[in-house]
């Protein structure tokens, strides 16, 4: 246990929803829900305004609509979220070489490793300066927790929400934790909490009173011993700067069960291509292809195939996933499909594509080069966008306008999709730094309307390129402008 609160935990407030509100002036101060919008969609994030109606993450979107029918329901824009997350993580990296991202909006920082905090006062000042920097660079708020361990720093940031800072002084951990529910401790999920409840333990103080021997008897040596240790506020886990990903995967849940075997195979191939795009984006390759199928009755099957060497070639992954699909019975209907790659490496086996092309050529009687050309003519280049599917008349299929996504109109400029249907799309024309904009409706095939890239949330962000190196280690310098401090 550290003797100073030098572990910092940052958690951005309602991140996806806050990004959308920052990008869309008309939604500020109003309930916003980000997630899947189909019948089987799930809430990814709800703004604090939406949470007042009982909407929360992981809730079915259909239930959220019943609770908050007047909220804005938007499809996620991960490209923008990643961009903003990178800005935040860059600020954290300036504080310490030990930054452990947990997700796009959450991370631990070891301030001691960066020489940025020797006592409570300096740690608090770092936290306040960080919150000010985040607001100035991104326009968003984040909550900061400071403590002597990762567990307590995360608890502190939860108590600081929204837009606050909480410091847990070393030596006060036991008193703080005692009345808290057992679910506050890492590793205590619903099943473990229910098991402990049946044994008469609902608070952290109950775990301390029960003793280690009783917890080991109930939960096993490793889990019981660890829980007893944490109940006293002890957490020796270090901040780990890099976490090696063990797999890359993508999956989709369908609004209506898929019964057409040809459609199922097409979806598997599409997912395989998306998976490889992520794989290549991470600069990795993988050796084992995994197919996940959730059927109409919620039964979930996984099948895997290990290749002769690691690859990042879409043709190889696509064909391996298709072979795995052949061994799965989908006659009753499919509600979810997923494709993943495990056994990751930093290199590829270059001849695997030639191997796959050769196998296709042998099966089809074509030379390998012609088989590759035929595949690209059908699907488009392996590493590029796939063409729009034609409809029965041979014309490109109608464009899909996703609620919340950016568009640009030749006459009215930048806007975002409020909704679409019955051949029409409704757009609100506004930008992050504009006043709430007007709403206009167009035909979905209007030639003047097209998808657009997201705009920066802050047009001219403050320059923090020298922060915090310009500050003395005592952090006695002036606080950067543009942020708010919690008392």
Coordinates of C-alpha atoms in Angstrom, one line a residue:
X1 CA 0.0 0.0 0.0
X2 CA 1.3 3.4 -0.9
X3 CA 1.7 6.1 1.7
X4 CA 0.5 8.9 -0.6
X5 CA -2.6 9.1 -3.0
X6 CA -0.5 8.7 -6.1
X7 CA -2.7 6.4 -8.2
X8 CA -5.1 8.5 -10.3
X9 CA -8.2 7.1 -11.9
X10 CA -9.9 9.1 -14.7
X11 CA -13.4 8.3 -15.8
X12 CA -15.0 10.6 -18.5
X13 CA -18.5 11.5 -17.6
X14 CA -21.2 9.7 -19.7
X15 CA -18.6 9.7 -22.5
X16 CA -20.4 8.7 -25.7
X17 CA -23.5 10.8 -24.8
X18 CA -21.3 13.8 -23.6
X19 CA -19.4 13.7 -27.0
X20 CA -22.8 13.8 -28.8
X21 CA -24.0 16.7 -26.7
X22 CA -20.8 18.6 -27.3
X23 CA -21.1 18.0 -31.0
X24 CA -24.8 18.9 -31.2
X25 CA -25.8 22.2 -29.5
X26 CA -29.5 21.3 -29.7
X27 CA -29.0 18.3 -27.4
X28 CA -27.1 20.0 -24.6
X29 CA -29.0 19.7 -21.3
X30 CA -31.4 17.2 -22.9
X31 CA -31.7 13.4 -22.5
X32 CA -29.5 11.5 -25.0
X33 CA -29.1 7.7 -25.4
X34 CA -26.4 6.2 -27.5
X35 CA -26.6 2.6 -28.6
X36 CA -28.3 0.1 -31.0
X37 CA -31.6 1.4 -32.2
X38 CA -33.1 -1.8 -33.6
X39 CA -35.6 -4.0 -31.8
X40 CA -32.7 -5.9 -30.1
X41 CA -30.5 -2.8 -29.6
X42 CA -28.8 -2.2 -26.2
X43 CA -27.9 1.2 -24.6
X44 CA -24.2 1.9 -24.7
X45 CA -24.3 5.2 -22.7
X46 CA -27.1 7.4 -21.4
X47 CA -26.6 11.1 -20.6
X48 CA -27.2 12.2 -17.0
X49 CA -30.4 13.8 -18.1
X50 CA -31.6 10.4 -19.5
X51 CA -30.5 8.6 -16.3
X52 CA -33.0 10.6 -14.3
X53 CA -35.7 8.6 -16.1
X54 CA -34.0 5.3 -15.1
X55 CA -32.1 4.7 -18.4
X56 CA -28.7 3.0 -18.0
X57 CA -26.0 1.2 -19.9
X58 CA -26.7 -2.4 -21.0
X59 CA -30.5 -1.8 -20.9
X60 CA -32.5 -2.9 -23.9
X61 CA -33.1 0.2 -26.1
X62 CA -36.8 -0.8 -26.3
X63 CA -37.1 -0.5 -22.5
X64 CA -35.2 2.8 -22.6
X65 CA -37.7 4.2 -25.1
X66 CA -40.6 3.4 -22.7
X67 CA -38.8 5.1 -19.9
X68 CA -37.6 8.2 -21.8
X69 CA -39.7 8.4 -25.0
X70 CA -38.6 12.0 -25.7
X71 CA -34.9 11.4 -25.5
X72 CA -32.6 11.6 -28.5
X73 CA -31.6 8.1 -29.6
X74 CA -28.4 8.0 -31.6
X75 CA -26.2 5.4 -33.3
X76 CA -22.6 5.4 -31.9
X77 CA -19.8 7.2 -33.8
X78 CA -16.8 5.3 -32.7
X79 CA -14.4 7.2 -35.1
X80 CA -15.1 10.4 -33.2
X81 CA -15.0 8.7 -29.8
X82 CA -11.6 7.3 -30.6
X83 CA -10.3 10.7 -31.7
X84 CA -11.4 12.4 -28.5
X85 CA -10.1 9.4 -26.4
X86 CA -6.7 9.8 -28.0
X87 CA -6.6 13.5 -27.0
X88 CA -7.4 12.5 -23.4
X89 CA -4.9 9.7 -23.3
X90 CA -2.2 12.0 -24.7
X91 CA -2.7 14.3 -21.7
X92 CA -2.5 11.4 -19.3
X93 CA 0.8 10.3 -21.0
X94 CA 2.3 13.7 -20.2
X95 CA 1.8 13.0 -16.5
X96 CA 3.5 9.6 -16.2
X97 CA 5.1 6.8 -18.3
X98 CA 2.7 4.4 -16.5
X99 CA -0.8 4.9 -18.0
X100 CA -3.2 1.9 -18.1
X101 CA -6.2 2.5 -20.4
X102 CA -9.2 0.4 -19.5
X103 CA -11.4 1.6 -22.3
X104 CA -11.9 4.7 -24.5
X105 CA -13.0 6.8 -21.5
X106 CA -11.2 5.3 -18.5
X107 CA -7.6 4.9 -17.3
X108 CA -5.3 4.5 -14.3
X109 CA -2.2 6.7 -14.0
X110 CA 0.8 6.1 -11.6
X111 CA 1.7 9.7 -10.7
X112 CA 4.6 8.5 -8.6
X113 CA 6.3 7.1 -11.7
X114 CA 6.1 10.5 -13.3
X115 CA 7.4 12.3 -10.3
X116 CA 4.2 14.4 -10.2
X117 CA 2.9 13.8 -6.7
X118 CA 4.7 13.4 -3.4
X119 CA 1.8 14.2 -1.0
X120 CA -1.9 14.8 -0.9
X121 CA -1.7 18.4 -1.8
X122 CA 0.4 17.9 -5.0
X123 CA -1.7 14.9 -6.0
X124 CA -4.9 16.9 -5.7
X125 CA -3.3 19.8 -7.8
X126 CA -2.4 17.3 -10.5
X127 CA -6.0 16.1 -10.6
X128 CA -7.4 19.5 -10.8
X129 CA -5.0 20.6 -13.5
X130 CA -5.8 17.4 -15.5
X131 CA -9.6 18.1 -15.4
X132 CA -8.9 21.7 -16.6
X133 CA -6.7 20.5 -19.4
X134 CA -9.3 17.9 -20.6
X135 CA -12.1 20.5 -20.6
X136 CA -9.9 23.0 -22.5
X137 CA -8.8 20.4 -25.1
X138 CA -12.0 18.4 -25.6
X139 CA -14.8 20.5 -24.1
X140 CA -15.7 17.5 -22.0
X141 CA -15.7 16.8 -18.2
X142 CA -14.1 13.9 -16.4
X143 CA -14.1 12.7 -12.8
X144 CA -10.9 12.0 -11.0
X145 CA -10.2 9.7 -8.1
X146 CA -6.9 9.7 -6.2
X147 CA -5.8 7.1 -3.7
X148 CA -2.9 4.8 -2.8
X149 CA -4.2 1.9 -4.8
X150 CA -6.1 1.2 -8.1
X151 CA -9.2 -0.2 -6.3
X152 CA -9.6 2.9 -4.1
X153 CA -8.8 5.3 -6.8
X154 CA -11.6 3.8 -8.9
X155 CA -14.0 4.0 -5.9
X156 CA -13.0 7.6 -5.5
X157 CA -13.7 8.6 -9.1
X158 CA -17.2 6.9 -8.8
X159 CA -18.0 9.0 -5.8
X160 CA -16.7 12.2 -7.5
X161 CA -19.1 11.8 -10.5
X162 CA -20.1 13.8 -12.3
X163 CA -17.4 16.4 -13.0
X164 CA -15.6 16.2 -9.7
X165 CA -12.5 15.1 -7.8
X166 CA -12.2 12.9 -4.7
X167 CA -9.1 12.1 -2.7
X168 CA -9.0 9.1 -0.4
X169 CA -6.3 9.8 2.2
X170 CA -4.0 6.9 3.1
X171 CA -5.0 5.5 6.4
X172 CA -8.8 6.2 6.0
X173 CA -9.5 3.2 3.7
X174 CA -10.9 0.9 6.3
X175 CA -13.4 3.4 7.7
X176 CA -14.4 4.4 4.1
X177 CA -15.0 0.8 2.9
X178 CA -16.8 -0.6 6.0
X179 CA -20.4 0.5 5.2
X180 CA -20.1 0.0 1.4
X181 CA -21.9 -2.9 -0.3
X182 CA -19.7 -5.9 -1.2
X183 CA -20.2 -5.3 -4.9
X184 CA -17.9 -2.3 -4.6
X185 CA -14.9 -4.7 -4.4
X186 CA -13.2 -5.9 -7.7
X187 CA -14.2 -9.5 -8.5
X188 CA -17.6 -9.4 -6.7
X189 CA -20.2 -9.8 -9.4
X190 CA -23.9 -10.6 -9.0
X191 CA -23.4 -14.3 -8.4
X192 CA -20.7 -13.9 -5.7
X193 CA -22.7 -11.1 -4.1
X194 CA -25.8 -13.3 -3.9
X195 CA -23.7 -16.2 -2.4
X196 CA -22.3 -13.8 0.2
X197 CA -25.8 -12.4 0.9
X198 CA -27.1 -15.9 1.7
X199 CA -24.3 -16.2 4.2
X200 CA -25.3 -13.0 5.8
X201 CA -22.6 -10.7 4.3
X202 CA -23.8 -7.6 2.5
X203 CA -21.3 -4.9 3.4
X204 CA -17.5 -4.8 3.3
X205 CA -17.5 -4.7 7.1
X206 CA -19.3 -8.0 7.2
X207 CA -16.4 -9.5 5.2
X208 CA -13.9 -8.3 7.7
X209 CA -16.0 -9.6 10.6
X210 CA -16.4 -13.0 8.9
X211 CA -12.6 -13.5 8.7
X212 CA -10.4 -15.0 6.0
X213 CA -11.1 -18.6 6.9
X214 CA -14.8 -18.3 6.4
X215 CA -14.4 -16.4 3.0
X216 CA -12.0 -19.1 1.8
X217 CA -14.5 -21.8 2.8
X218 CA -17.3 -20.0 0.9
X219 CA -15.4 -18.8 -2.2
X220 CA -12.2 -20.9 -2.4
X221 CA -8.6 -20.1 -1.5
X222 CA -7.7 -17.6 -4.2
X223 CA -10.9 -15.7 -4.4
X224 CA -11.7 -15.7 -0.7
X225 CA -8.2 -14.7 0.3
X226 CA -8.1 -11.9 -2.2
X227 CA -11.5 -10.6 -1.1
X228 CA -10.5 -10.6 2.6
X229 CA -7.3 -8.7 1.6
X230 CA -9.3 -6.0 -0.3
X231 CA -11.9 -5.7 2.4
X232 CA -9.1 -4.0 4.5
X233 CA -8.4 -1.6 1.6
X234 CA -5.3 -3.5 0.4
X235 CA -4.7 -3.7 -3.3
X236 CA -1.2 -4.3 -4.6
X237 CA -2.0 -4.4 -8.3
X238 CA 0.5 -2.2 -10.2
X239 CA -0.5 0.2 -13.0
X240 CA 0.4 -1.7 -16.2
X241 CA 1.4 0.6 -19.1
X242 CA 0.7 -1.9 -21.9
X243 CA -1.8 -4.7 -22.1
X244 CA -1.3 -7.2 -24.9
X245 CA -4.6 -7.9 -26.6
X246 CA -5.3 -11.6 -26.8
X247 CA -7.8 -11.4 -29.6
X248 CA -9.6 -9.2 -32.0
X249 CA -13.2 -9.8 -32.8
X250 CA -16.4 -8.2 -34.1
X251 CA -20.1 -9.3 -33.9
X252 CA -23.5 -8.1 -34.9
X253 CA -27.0 -8.8 -33.5
X254 CA -29.7 -8.8 -36.1
X255 CA -33.1 -7.1 -35.7
X256 CA -34.8 -10.1 -37.2
X257 CA -33.5 -13.7 -37.1
X258 CA -31.6 -14.7 -40.3
X259 CA -32.9 -17.9 -41.9
X260 CA -31.4 -17.6 -45.4
X261 CA -28.2 -19.6 -45.5
X262 CA -26.8 -17.5 -48.3
X263 CA -27.4 -14.3 -46.2
X264 CA -25.8 -15.9 -43.1
X265 CA -22.7 -16.7 -45.1
X266 CA -22.6 -13.2 -46.6
X267 CA -22.8 -11.7 -43.1
X268 CA -20.0 -14.0 -41.9
X269 CA -17.8 -12.8 -44.7
X270 CA -18.6 -9.2 -44.0
X271 CA -17.7 -9.7 -40.3
X272 CA -14.5 -11.4 -41.3
X273 CA -13.5 -8.4 -43.4
X274 CA -14.3 -6.0 -40.5
X275 CA -12.3 -8.2 -38.1
X276 CA -9.2 -8.1 -40.4
X277 CA -9.5 -4.3 -40.6
X278 CA -9.3 -4.1 -36.8
X279 CA -6.4 -6.6 -36.9
X280 CA -4.5 -4.6 -39.4
X281 CA -5.3 -1.3 -37.6
X282 CA -3.5 -2.8 -34.5
X283 CA -0.6 -3.9 -36.6
X284 CA -1.2 -7.5 -35.7
X285 CA -1.9 -10.9 -37.3
X286 CA -3.5 -14.0 -35.9
X287 CA -3.3 -17.7 -36.2
X288 CA -6.7 -19.0 -35.0
X289 CA -10.1 -17.9 -36.6
X290 CA -13.1 -18.1 -34.3
X291 CA -16.8 -18.1 -35.4
X292 CA -19.6 -17.3 -32.9
X293 CA -23.2 -18.1 -33.7
X294 CA -26.2 -17.4 -31.4
X295 CA -29.2 -19.1 -32.6
X296 CA -32.9 -18.3 -32.3
X297 CA -33.2 -20.1 -29.0
X298 CA -30.3 -18.1 -27.5
X299 CA -28.0 -21.2 -27.6
X300 CA -24.5 -20.0 -28.5
X301 CA -22.0 -22.0 -30.4
X302 CA -18.3 -21.3 -31.1
X303 CA -16.1 -23.0 -33.6
X304 CA -12.4 -22.4 -34.3
X305 CA -9.8 -23.3 -36.8
X306 CA -6.0 -22.9 -36.4
X307 CA -4.0 -22.0 -39.5
X308 CA -0.5 -23.0 -40.3
X309 CA 0.8 -19.5 -39.4
X310 CA -0.4 -16.1 -38.4
X311 CA -2.1 -14.0 -41.1
X312 CA -3.9 -10.6 -41.6
X313 CA -5.3 -11.5 -45.0
X314 CA -9.0 -11.0 -45.3
X315 CA -9.4 -13.9 -47.9
X316 CA -7.8 -16.4 -45.5
X317 CA -10.0 -15.3 -42.5
X318 CA -13.1 -15.1 -44.7
X319 CA -12.7 -18.6 -46.0
X320 CA -11.8 -20.1 -42.6
X321 CA -14.9 -18.5 -41.1
X322 CA -17.0 -19.9 -44.0
X323 CA -15.6 -23.4 -43.4
X324 CA -16.5 -23.1 -39.7
X325 CA -20.0 -22.0 -40.6
X326 CA -20.5 -25.2 -42.7
X327 CA -20.4 -27.2 -39.4
X328 CA -23.1 -25.2 -37.7
X329 CA -26.8 -25.9 -38.0
X330 CA -28.6 -22.5 -38.6
X331 CA -32.0 -23.8 -39.8
X332 CA -33.9 -22.4 -36.9
X333 CA -32.6 -18.9 -37.4
X334 CA -29.6 -16.9 -36.3
X335 CA -29.8 -13.8 -34.1
X336 CA -26.1 -13.0 -33.7
X337 CA -22.9 -13.7 -35.6
X338 CA -19.3 -13.0 -34.7
X339 CA -15.9 -13.5 -36.2
X340 CA -12.6 -13.2 -34.2
X341 CA -8.9 -13.9 -34.5
X342 CA -6.8 -15.2 -31.6
X343 CA -3.2 -16.3 -31.2
X344 CA -2.0 -12.8 -32.1
X345 CA 1.5 -12.0 -33.5
X346 CA 3.4 -9.0 -34.9
X347 CA 4.1 -10.7 -38.2
X348 CA 2.3 -12.5 -40.9
X349 CA 3.1 -15.6 -42.9
X350 CA 3.2 -14.1 -46.4
X351 CA 2.5 -17.3 -48.3
X352 CA -0.9 -17.9 -46.6
X353 CA -2.8 -15.8 -49.2
X354 CA -1.1 -17.6 -52.0
X355 CA -2.0 -20.9 -50.3
X356 CA -5.6 -19.9 -50.0
X357 CA -5.7 -18.6 -53.6
X358 CA -4.1 -21.8 -54.8
X359 CA -6.7 -23.9 -53.0
X360 CA -9.5 -21.9 -54.6
X361 CA -7.9 -22.3 -57.9
X362 CA -7.6 -26.1 -57.6
X363 CA -11.3 -26.2 -56.5
X364 CA -12.5 -24.0 -59.4
X365 CA -10.0 -25.0 -62.1
X366 CA -8.8 -21.4 -62.4
X367 CA -5.2 -20.2 -62.1
X368 CA -4.5 -18.7 -58.7
X369 CA -4.2 -15.2 -60.1
X370 CA -7.5 -15.4 -61.9
X371 CA -9.1 -16.7 -58.7
X372 CA -7.9 -13.6 -56.8
X373 CA -9.2 -11.3 -59.6
X374 CA -12.5 -13.0 -59.5
X375 CA -12.8 -12.6 -55.8
X376 CA -11.9 -8.9 -56.0
X377 CA -14.4 -8.4 -58.8
X378 CA -17.1 -9.9 -56.6
X379 CA -16.2 -8.3 -53.2
X380 CA -13.9 -5.4 -54.0
X381 CA -10.3 -5.1 -52.8
X382 CA -9.6 -7.0 -49.6
X383 CA -8.3 -3.9 -47.8
X384 CA -10.7 -1.3 -49.2
X385 CA -14.4 -0.5 -48.9
X386 CA -16.9 -3.0 -50.4
X387 CA -19.2 -1.7 -53.1
X388 CA -22.9 -1.0 -52.4
X389 CA -25.1 -4.0 -53.1
X390 CA -27.2 -3.5 -56.3
X391 CA -30.9 -3.8 -56.1
X392 CA -33.0 -5.9 -58.5
X393 CA -32.8 -3.2 -61.2
X394 CA -29.0 -3.2 -61.1
X395 CA -28.9 0.3 -59.5
X396 CA -27.0 0.9 -56.2
X397 CA -29.0 0.2 -53.1
X398 CA -30.5 3.3 -51.3
X399 CA -28.2 4.9 -48.8
X400 CA -28.8 4.3 -45.1
X401 CA -28.9 7.4 -42.9
X402 CA -28.0 6.5 -39.3
X403 CA -29.5 8.7 -36.5
X404 CA -26.8 11.0 -35.1
X405 CA -24.3 10.6 -37.9
X406 CA -22.7 13.5 -39.7
X407 CA -23.8 14.7 -43.1
X408 CA -23.1 17.7 -45.4
X409 CA -25.5 19.4 -47.8
X410 CA -24.2 21.5 -50.7
X411 CA -26.5 24.4 -49.7
X412 CA -27.0 24.1 -46.0
X413 CA -23.6 22.9 -44.9
X414 CA -22.8 20.5 -42.0
X415 CA -25.5 18.7 -40.0
X416 CA -26.5 15.5 -38.4
X417 CA -29.3 12.9 -39.1
X418 CA -32.2 13.2 -36.7
X419 CA -34.1 10.3 -38.3
X420 CA -35.1 8.7 -41.5
X421 CA -37.8 6.5 -43.0
X422 CA -40.5 6.3 -45.7
X423 CA -38.0 7.6 -48.2
X424 CA -37.1 10.7 -46.3
X425 CA -34.2 11.8 -44.0
X426 CA -34.5 14.6 -41.5
X427 CA -31.3 16.6 -40.8
X428 CA -30.5 19.3 -38.2
X429 CA -27.9 21.7 -39.5
X430 CA -25.5 22.8 -36.7
X431 CA -21.9 22.6 -35.7
X432 CA -20.2 22.1 -32.2
X433 CA -19.6 25.9 -31.8
X434 CA -22.8 27.1 -33.4
X435 CA -26.2 27.9 -32.0
X436 CA -28.9 25.2 -32.2
X437 CA -29.7 24.7 -35.9
X438 CA -32.7 24.4 -38.1
X439 CA -34.2 21.1 -39.2
X440 CA -34.9 20.2 -42.8
X441 CA -36.2 17.1 -44.6
X442 CA -34.9 15.6 -47.8
X443 CA -35.4 12.6 -50.0
X444 CA -33.0 9.8 -48.9
X445 CA -31.5 9.9 -52.4
X446 CA -31.0 13.7 -52.5
X447 CA -27.8 14.2 -54.6
X448 CA -26.8 17.3 -52.6
X449 CA -26.7 15.3 -49.3
X450 CA -23.8 13.0 -48.4
X451 CA -22.1 11.5 -45.4
X452 CA -19.5 13.6 -43.7
X453 CA -16.6 13.2 -41.2
X454 CA -17.2 14.4 -37.6
X455 CA -16.1 18.0 -36.8
X456 CA -13.7 18.7 -33.9
X457 CA -15.6 19.3 -30.6
X458 CA -13.3 22.3 -29.9
X459 CA -12.3 24.3 -33.0
X460 CA -9.2 25.9 -31.5
X461 CA -8.2 23.9 -28.4
X462 CA -5.8 25.4 -25.9
X463 CA -2.2 24.5 -26.4
X464 CA -1.1 22.0 -23.8
X465 CA 1.9 20.8 -25.7
X466 CA 4.3 21.8 -22.8
X467 CA 2.0 20.7 -20.0
X468 CA 2.9 19.6 -17.4
X469 CA 6.6 19.8 -18.0
X470 CA 6.4 23.6 -17.6
X471 CA 5.2 23.2 -14.1
X472 CA 7.5 22.7 -11.1
X473 CA 7.2 19.3 -9.4
X474 CA 5.7 21.2 -6.4
X475 CA 3.0 22.2 -8.9
X476 CA 2.9 25.7 -7.3
X477 CA 2.4 27.5 -10.7
X478 CA -0.8 28.9 -12.0
X479 CA -3.7 26.7 -12.9
X480 CA -4.5 26.6 -16.6
X481 CA -7.7 28.4 -17.5
X482 CA -10.7 26.7 -19.0
X483 CA -11.6 24.2 -16.3
X484 CA -13.6 24.0 -13.1
X485 CA -12.4 22.7 -9.7
X486 CA -14.4 20.8 -7.3
X487 CA -14.2 21.9 -3.7

